Amino acid sequence: DAIRFEPHVALRLAPELKGKIPYTPGPKRFSITRSETNKDAFERCFALNKDVAVRSTSFGLFQVLGGHLLDLFDGSADSGVDHFYADPTGVSFLLVRQWFSKNPGAVAAAKEKDWKRLTKLYNGGGNVEAYSKKLVDAYRWVTRQPASLA
């Protein structure tokens, strides 16, 4: 049921929300203040602008941005959020499948086991080393392969 609201994204999408949603830029310009990024922060923004709140939030096990949640549920923020709250695990898997369906380069990177390229496509240029290592470790665990085969 993980939800991470990104106030810097919300304010980029809807500058008129400035002062209505808390945002304290951290060292990398995104908020690291839990009360600004948690479920309550998401719900506060949702009450002001549903579409912006969903598009500015990463949902579920794989932290997929909410635009994909809107795609899954016919553009309806209410429907998407209701479905997520009712079944966060199931919707998490639908979201990551939706993300891959929109990113053929990521599918290719995954098939090629190019974890760094997949990480960059999924999460951007920051933290590629750390996150790609997590993917390698997860792949090894899931496939029960020794390090030399990953």
CSV table of C-alpha atoms in Angstrom, one decimal:
chain,number,residue,atom,x,y,z
A,1,ASP,CA,0.0,0.0,0.0
A,2,ALA,CA,3.0,2.3,-0.5
A,3,ILE,CA,2.2,5.8,-1.7
A,4,ARG,CA,4.9,8.5,-2.2
A,5,PHE,CA,3.5,11.9,-3.1
A,6,GLU,CA,6.0,14.2,-4.8
A,7,PRO,CA,5.0,17.8,-4.0
A,8,HIS,CA,7.7,19.2,-6.4
A,9,VAL,CA,5.9,17.3,-9.3
A,10,ALA,CA,2.5,18.6,-8.2
A,11,LEU,CA,3.7,22.1,-8.1
A,12,ARG,CA,5.3,21.8,-11.5
A,13,LEU,CA,2.0,20.5,-12.9
A,14,ALA,CA,-0.2,23.0,-11.0
A,15,PRO,CA,1.7,26.1,-9.8
A,16,GLU,CA,-1.5,27.4,-8.3
A,17,LEU,CA,-1.1,24.9,-5.5
A,18,LYS,CA,1.9,26.7,-4.1
A,19,GLY,CA,1.2,27.5,-0.4
A,20,LYS,CA,-1.7,25.0,-0.4
A,21,ILE,CA,0.5,21.9,-0.2
A,22,PRO,CA,3.7,21.8,1.9
A,23,TYR,CA,7.0,21.5,0.1
A,24,THR,CA,10.4,21.8,1.5
A,25,PRO,CA,13.1,21.2,-1.1
A,26,GLY,CA,15.8,18.8,-0.1
A,27,PRO,CA,19.4,18.7,-1.4
A,28,LYS,CA,18.2,17.2,-4.7
A,29,ARG,CA,15.1,19.6,-5.0
A,30,PHE,CA,12.6,16.9,-4.0
A,31,SER,CA,11.1,16.8,-0.5
A,32,ILE,CA,12.6,14.4,2.0
A,33,THR,CA,10.1,15.5,4.7
A,34,ARG,CA,7.9,12.5,5.4
A,35,SER,CA,4.8,14.5,6.2
A,36,GLU,CA,5.0,16.1,2.7
A,37,THR,CA,5.3,12.8,0.9
A,38,ASN,CA,3.2,10.3,2.7
A,39,LYS,CA,-0.4,9.2,2.2
A,40,ASP,CA,-1.9,12.1,4.1
A,41,ALA,CA,0.0,14.6,1.9
A,42,PHE,CA,-1.4,12.7,-1.2
A,43,GLU,CA,-4.9,12.9,0.2
A,44,ARG,CA,-4.5,16.6,1.0
A,45,CYS,CA,-3.5,17.3,-2.6
A,46,PHE,CA,-6.2,14.9,-3.9
A,47,ALA,CA,-8.8,17.1,-2.2
A,48,LEU,CA,-7.5,20.1,-4.1
A,49,ASN,CA,-6.8,18.5,-7.5
A,50,LYS,CA,-7.4,14.8,-8.1
A,51,ASP,CA,-5.6,14.5,-11.4
A,52,VAL,CA,-2.5,16.4,-10.2
A,53,ALA,CA,-2.4,14.4,-7.0
A,54,VAL,CA,-2.5,11.1,-8.8
A,55,ARG,CA,0.1,12.1,-11.5
A,56,SER,CA,2.4,13.4,-8.7
A,57,THR,CA,2.4,10.1,-6.7
A,58,SER,CA,4.2,6.8,-7.0
A,59,PHE,CA,2.0,3.9,-6.1
A,60,GLY,CA,2.6,0.4,-4.9
A,61,LEU,CA,5.3,-2.2,-4.7
A,62,PHE,CA,7.2,-0.8,-7.7
A,63,GLN,CA,6.5,2.9,-7.1
A,64,VAL,CA,5.0,3.5,-10.6
A,65,LEU,CA,3.9,7.1,-11.2
A,66,GLY,CA,0.2,7.7,-11.1
A,67,GLY,CA,-0.2,8.6,-14.8
A,68,HIS,CA,-0.2,4.9,-15.4
A,69,LEU,CA,-2.9,4.4,-12.7
A,70,LEU,CA,-5.0,6.9,-14.7
A,71,ASP,CA,-4.3,4.9,-17.9
A,72,LEU,CA,-5.5,1.7,-16.3
A,73,PHE,CA,-8.8,3.1,-15.1
A,74,ASP,CA,-10.0,5.2,-18.0
A,75,GLY,CA,-8.4,8.5,-16.8
A,76,SER,CA,-10.5,8.4,-13.6
A,77,ALA,CA,-8.5,9.5,-10.5
A,78,ASP,CA,-11.3,8.4,-8.3
A,79,SER,CA,-11.6,4.9,-9.8
A,80,GLY,CA,-7.8,4.4,-9.9
A,81,VAL,CA,-7.3,5.4,-6.3
A,82,ASP,CA,-10.4,3.3,-5.2
A,83,HIS,CA,-9.0,0.3,-7.0
A,84,PHE,CA,-5.5,0.8,-5.5
A,85,TYR,CA,-6.8,1.2,-2.0
A,86,ALA,CA,-9.0,-1.9,-2.4
A,87,ASP,CA,-6.1,-4.1,-3.7
A,88,PRO,CA,-2.7,-2.4,-3.5
A,89,THR,CA,-0.8,-5.6,-4.3
A,90,GLY,CA,-2.9,-6.5,-7.4
A,91,VAL,CA,-2.9,-3.0,-8.7
A,92,SER,CA,0.9,-2.8,-8.1
A,93,PHE,CA,1.4,-5.6,-10.6
A,94,LEU,CA,-1.0,-4.0,-13.0
A,95,LEU,CA,0.9,-0.8,-12.8
A,96,VAL,CA,4.3,-2.2,-13.5
A,97,ARG,CA,2.9,-4.2,-16.4
A,98,GLN,CA,1.3,-1.0,-17.7
A,99,TRP,CA,4.6,0.8,-17.3
A,100,PHE,CA,6.5,-1.8,-19.3
A,101,SER,CA,3.8,-1.8,-22.0
A,102,LYS,CA,4.5,1.9,-22.5
A,103,ASN,CA,8.3,1.4,-22.5
A,104,PRO,CA,9.5,-1.0,-25.1
A,105,GLY,CA,13.1,0.0,-24.5
A,106,ALA,CA,12.8,-1.1,-20.9
A,107,VAL,CA,11.4,-4.5,-22.1
A,108,ALA,CA,14.4,-4.9,-24.3
A,109,ALA,CA,16.8,-3.9,-21.4
A,110,ALA,CA,15.1,-6.4,-19.1
A,111,LYS,CA,15.3,-9.2,-21.7
A,112,GLU,CA,19.0,-8.3,-22.3
A,113,LYS,CA,19.6,-8.2,-18.5
A,114,ASP,CA,21.0,-4.7,-18.9
A,115,TRP,CA,20.1,-3.7,-15.4
A,116,LYS,CA,21.7,-0.2,-15.5
A,117,ARG,CA,19.8,0.8,-18.7
A,118,LEU,CA,16.6,-0.6,-17.2
A,119,THR,CA,17.2,1.3,-14.0
A,120,LYS,CA,17.9,4.6,-15.9
A,121,LEU,CA,14.7,4.1,-17.9
A,122,TYR,CA,12.6,3.3,-14.9
A,123,ASN,CA,14.0,5.8,-12.3
A,124,GLY,CA,16.1,8.3,-14.2
A,125,GLY,CA,19.8,9.0,-14.0
A,126,GLY,CA,20.0,9.2,-10.2
A,127,ASN,CA,21.0,6.2,-8.1
A,128,VAL,CA,21.6,4.0,-11.1
A,129,GLU,CA,24.4,2.1,-9.4
A,130,ALA,CA,22.5,1.4,-6.2
A,131,TYR,CA,19.2,0.5,-7.9
A,132,SER,CA,20.7,-1.6,-10.6
A,133,LYS,CA,22.5,-3.6,-7.9
A,134,LYS,CA,19.1,-4.2,-6.3
A,135,LEU,CA,17.7,-5.5,-9.6
A,136,VAL,CA,20.7,-7.8,-10.0
A,137,ASP,CA,20.2,-9.1,-6.5
A,138,ALA,CA,16.5,-9.6,-7.0
A,139,TYR,CA,17.1,-11.4,-10.3
A,140,ARG,CA,19.6,-13.7,-8.7
A,141,TRP,CA,17.2,-14.5,-5.9
A,142,VAL,CA,14.2,-15.1,-8.1
A,143,THR,CA,16.1,-17.2,-10.6
A,144,ARG,CA,18.3,-18.8,-7.9
A,145,GLN,CA,21.4,-18.1,-10.0
A,146,PRO,CA,24.9,-17.6,-8.8
A,147,ALA,CA,26.5,-14.1,-9.2
A,148,SER,CA,28.4,-15.1,-12.3
A,149,LEU,CA,25.1,-15.8,-14.3
A,150,ALA,CA,23.2,-12.6,-13.5
